[in-house]
Coordinates of C-alpha atoms and ligand atoms in Angstrom, one line a residue:
X24 CA 67.5 105.4 79.9
X25 CA 65.3 106.9 82.5
X26 CA 66.3 108.9 85.5
X27 CA 64.1 108.4 88.5
X28 CA 64.3 110.0 91.9
X29 CA 65.8 108.0 94.7
X30 CA 63.0 106.6 96.8
X31 CA 63.2 107.5 100.5
X32 CA 63.4 104.0 101.7
X33 CA 66.5 103.5 99.7
X34 CA 68.4 105.8 101.8
X35 CA 71.3 107.1 99.8
X36 CA 73.1 110.2 100.9
X37 CA 75.3 111.9 98.5
X38 CA 78.1 113.9 99.7
X39 CA 79.9 116.6 97.8
X40 CA 82.8 117.6 99.9
X41 CA 83.7 117.7 103.6
X42 CA 86.0 115.3 105.3
X43 CA 89.3 114.4 104.2
X44 CA 91.3 111.4 104.9
X45 CA 94.9 111.4 105.6
X46 CA 95.2 107.7 105.2
X47 CA 97.3 106.9 102.1
X48 CA 95.2 105.8 99.2
X49 CA 97.7 105.8 96.4
X50 CA 101.4 106.8 96.2
X51 CA 101.9 110.4 97.0
X52 CA 98.2 111.1 97.5
X53 CA 97.4 111.1 101.1
X54 CA 93.7 111.9 101.2
X55 CA 90.7 113.4 99.7
X56 CA 88.5 116.4 100.5
X57 CA 84.7 115.9 100.5
X58 CA 81.9 118.2 101.3
X59 CA 78.6 117.2 102.6
X60 CA 75.6 118.2 100.6
X61 CA 72.5 117.7 102.6
X62 CA 69.6 119.9 103.4
X63 CA 70.5 120.0 107.1
X64 CA 74.1 120.7 106.8
X65 CA 75.8 123.9 105.8
X66 CA 76.5 122.8 102.2
X67 CA 79.2 125.3 101.5
X68 CA 81.5 124.3 104.3
X69 CA 84.1 121.6 103.6
X70 CA 85.7 119.8 106.5
X71 CA 89.2 118.6 106.2
X72 CA 90.2 115.9 108.7
X73 CA 93.9 115.1 109.1
X74 CA 95.5 112.5 111.3
X75 CA 98.6 114.1 112.8
X76 CA 100.2 110.6 112.8
X77 CA 100.4 110.8 109.0
X78 CA 102.5 114.0 109.1
X79 CA 105.8 113.7 110.8
X80 CA 106.4 117.4 110.4
X81 CA 103.3 118.1 112.5
X82 CA 104.3 116.0 115.5
X83 CA 106.7 118.7 116.7
X84 CA 106.3 122.4 117.6
X85 CA 107.0 124.7 114.6
X86 CA 106.3 121.9 112.2
X87 CA 104.5 122.8 109.0
X88 CA 103.1 121.1 105.9
X89 CA 101.5 122.4 102.7
X90 CA 98.8 120.4 101.1
X91 CA 96.8 121.0 97.9
X92 CA 94.6 119.7 95.2
X93 CA 96.8 120.5 92.2
X94 CA 100.4 121.1 91.5
X95 CA 102.1 124.5 91.3
X96 CA 103.6 126.3 88.4
X97 CA 105.5 129.5 88.7
X98 CA 104.4 129.9 92.3
X99 CA 100.7 129.7 91.6
X100 CA 98.4 126.6 91.6
X101 CA 97.5 124.9 88.4
X102 CA 93.9 124.9 89.2
X103 CA 91.4 126.8 91.3
X104 CA 92.6 126.3 94.8
X105 CA 95.6 127.5 96.6
X106 CA 97.3 124.9 98.9
X107 CA 96.8 125.1 102.6
X108 CA 99.5 125.6 105.2
X109 CA 99.1 123.7 108.4
X110 CA 101.4 124.9 111.1
X111 CA 102.0 123.6 114.6
X112 CA 102.7 126.2 117.3
X113 CA 103.7 125.4 120.9
X114 CA 101.0 124.2 123.2
X115 CA 99.4 121.9 120.7
X116 CA 98.0 124.9 118.8
X117 CA 97.5 124.5 115.1
X118 CA 97.0 127.1 112.4
X119 CA 95.5 126.4 109.0
X120 CA 96.2 129.1 106.5
X121 CA 95.5 129.8 102.9
X122 CA 99.0 129.9 101.2
X123 CA 97.9 132.7 98.8
X124 CA 100.2 135.6 99.6
X125 CA 98.1 138.7 100.4
X126 CA 100.5 140.9 98.4
X127 CA 100.2 139.6 94.8
X128 CA 99.0 136.1 95.0
X129 CA 102.1 133.9 95.0
X130 CA 102.1 130.7 96.9
X131 CA 103.7 131.0 100.3
X132 CA 105.9 128.0 101.4
X133 CA 105.8 126.1 104.7
X134 CA 106.8 127.8 107.9
X135 CA 110.6 127.7 108.5
X136 CA 112.0 127.7 112.0
X137 CA 115.2 129.2 110.7
X138 CA 113.6 132.4 109.5
X139 CA 110.7 132.1 112.0
X140 CA 108.3 132.7 109.1
X141 CA 106.9 131.6 105.8
X142 CA 108.7 133.8 103.3
X143 CA 107.0 134.5 100.0
X144 CA 109.3 133.6 97.1
X145 CA 108.1 136.5 94.9
X146 CA 108.8 139.7 96.9
X147 CA 109.9 138.5 100.3
X148 CA 106.9 139.1 102.5
X149 CA 107.1 137.2 105.7
X150 CA 104.3 135.6 107.6
X151 CA 104.3 134.4 111.2
X152 CA 103.3 130.9 112.2
X153 CA 99.7 132.1 112.8
X154 CA 99.6 133.9 109.4
X155 CA 100.3 137.5 110.6
X156 CA 102.2 139.6 108.1
X157 CA 105.5 140.5 109.8
X158 CA 107.3 142.0 106.9
X159 CA 106.0 143.6 103.7
X160 CA 105.2 144.3 101.1
X161 CA 102.2 142.2 102.2
X162 CA 100.4 144.1 105.0
X163 CA 97.5 141.7 105.5
X164 CA 97.6 138.3 107.2
X165 CA 97.1 135.0 105.4
X166 CA 93.5 133.9 105.4
X167 CA 93.1 131.5 108.3
X168 CA 90.6 128.6 108.7
X169 CA 88.9 127.4 111.8
X170 CA 90.9 124.5 113.3
X171 CA 90.1 122.2 116.2
X172 CA 92.4 119.5 117.6
X173 CA 91.3 116.6 119.7
X174 CA 94.5 116.7 121.7
X175 CA 95.9 113.5 120.4
X176 CA 95.7 112.9 116.7
X177 CA 92.7 114.4 114.8
X178 CA 92.9 117.8 113.3
X179 CA 89.6 119.2 111.9
X180 CA 89.7 122.2 109.6
X181 CA 86.7 124.0 108.3
X182 CA 86.9 125.4 104.8
X183 CA 84.0 127.8 104.0
X184 CA 82.6 128.5 100.6
X185 CA 83.7 125.3 99.0
X186 CA 82.1 125.4 95.6
X187 CA 81.0 121.9 95.1
X188 CA 77.8 120.0 94.9
X189 CA 76.6 116.7 93.7
X190 CA 73.3 115.5 92.3
X191 CA 72.6 111.8 92.7
X192 CA 69.9 109.9 90.7
X193 CA 69.0 106.3 90.2
X194 CA 69.5 105.3 86.7
X195 CA 67.1 102.7 85.4
X196 CA 68.6 101.1 82.4
X197 CA 65.8 98.7 81.7
X198 CA 65.5 95.0 82.3
X199 CA 68.9 94.0 81.1
X200 CA 70.7 96.4 83.4
X201 CA 70.8 96.7 87.2
X202 CA 69.8 100.1 88.5
X203 CA 72.9 102.2 89.1
X204 CA 73.5 105.5 90.8
X205 CA 74.4 108.4 88.7
X206 CA 76.5 111.1 90.3
X207 CA 76.6 114.5 88.6
X208 CA 78.9 117.2 89.6
X209 CA 81.0 120.1 88.3
X210 CA 84.4 118.6 87.8
X211 CA 86.9 121.5 87.8
X212 CA 89.9 121.0 85.6
X213 CA 93.3 120.2 87.2
X214 CA 91.6 118.3 90.1
X215 CA 91.3 114.6 90.4
X216 CA 88.1 113.0 91.7
X217 CA 87.2 109.7 93.1
X218 CA 84.0 108.1 94.3
X219 CA 83.8 106.8 97.9
X220 CA 81.2 104.7 99.7
X221 CA 80.4 103.6 103.2
X222 CA 77.5 101.5 104.3
X223 CA 77.0 103.4 107.6
X224 CA 78.2 106.5 109.4
X225 CA 80.5 104.4 111.6
X226 CA 82.4 102.9 108.7
X227 CA 85.5 104.4 107.0
X228 CA 85.1 105.6 103.4
X229 CA 86.4 103.4 100.7
X230 CA 87.1 104.2 97.1
X231 CA 84.8 102.4 94.6
X232 CA 85.1 102.0 90.9
X233 CA 82.8 103.8 88.5
X234 CA 81.9 103.9 84.8
X235 CA 81.5 106.9 82.4
X236 CA 78.3 105.6 80.8
X237 CA 75.3 103.8 82.3
X238 CA 76.1 100.6 80.5
X239 CA 79.9 100.3 80.8
X240 CA 81.6 98.1 83.4
X241 CA 82.5 100.1 86.5
X242 CA 86.3 99.9 86.4
X243 CA 87.6 103.5 86.6
X244 CA 88.9 104.8 89.9
X245 CA 90.1 108.3 89.2
X246 CA 88.3 111.0 87.1
X247 CA 90.5 114.0 85.9
X248 CA 88.4 117.2 86.0
X249 CA 87.2 118.6 82.7
X250 CA 85.8 122.0 83.7
X251 CA 82.4 120.8 83.0
X252 CA 79.7 118.6 84.5
X253 CA 80.7 115.0 84.9
X254 CA 78.4 112.0 85.1
X255 CA 79.8 109.0 86.8
X256 CA 77.9 105.7 87.3
X257 CA 78.4 103.4 90.2
X258 CA 77.0 99.9 90.9
X259 CA 74.6 100.1 93.8
X260 CA 76.5 98.8 96.9
X261 CA 73.3 98.0 98.8
X262 CA 69.9 99.3 99.8
X263 CA 71.5 101.9 102.0
X264 CA 74.7 103.8 102.2
X265 CA 76.6 107.0 101.6
X266 CA 78.3 108.0 98.5
X267 CA 80.8 110.8 98.1
X268 CA 82.7 112.4 95.3
X269 CA 86.1 113.4 96.7
X270 CA 88.8 115.6 95.5
X271 CA 92.3 114.2 96.0
X272 CA 94.8 116.2 98.0
X273 CA 98.5 115.8 98.3
X274 CA 101.6 117.5 99.6
X275 CA 102.6 120.3 97.2
Ligands
FES310 FE1 104.2 137.6 98.0 FE2 104.6 139.8 96.6 S1 103.4 138.1 96.1 S2 105.4 139.3 98.5

């Protein structure tokens, strides 16, 4: 098996994170997080896009949701990333916050109108809807992310320093095999990955199946992270297109 660089005319752009979809893919999953890896883009900024329509709690003032990439155990995430709180304040103002409590690292719950705060379950620190610490022991605000709202439905959240990148190569398996695309990336444990494709920038991303070897039929749709580099193989969907490896997100 030989790996050859992707020729320029076969325009294949490989994304590693940036853009999340709040459309329901499967069951309780409601989206994925992608990050774009391209020389022109800021490769370490992930962009999470949420449709407010998909989150009843965010359709009213003081609504709040908590979304993440892995489940929680004993108030901390099983995995690298803390969930994100998305809070809606009056005036169509949204706040996206890291739920990691700034006192000792427990995961802070959604904002409660009753207490007018997110109250940490470990030692009772309280945080305002914009993440300010309003009662100790925590004395620092929750980390906040840059948010923009289009005024109707789309919320865009920038996540800096997203540690994810993908290398794409064409795999030439010889005369008996059609060339495939190999996607190599660091697949952190406790995260679930899927491969997405779109033929043009104006199309919506769609999950596509992949194989774990260059020769196997592409039938798998979800790859559980292994804390090591993963190599996934996809059948080429055309001469041009965009591929992405996405991390699934869900309410937690
Ligand atoms: Fe949140 Fe201590 S960890 S108050």
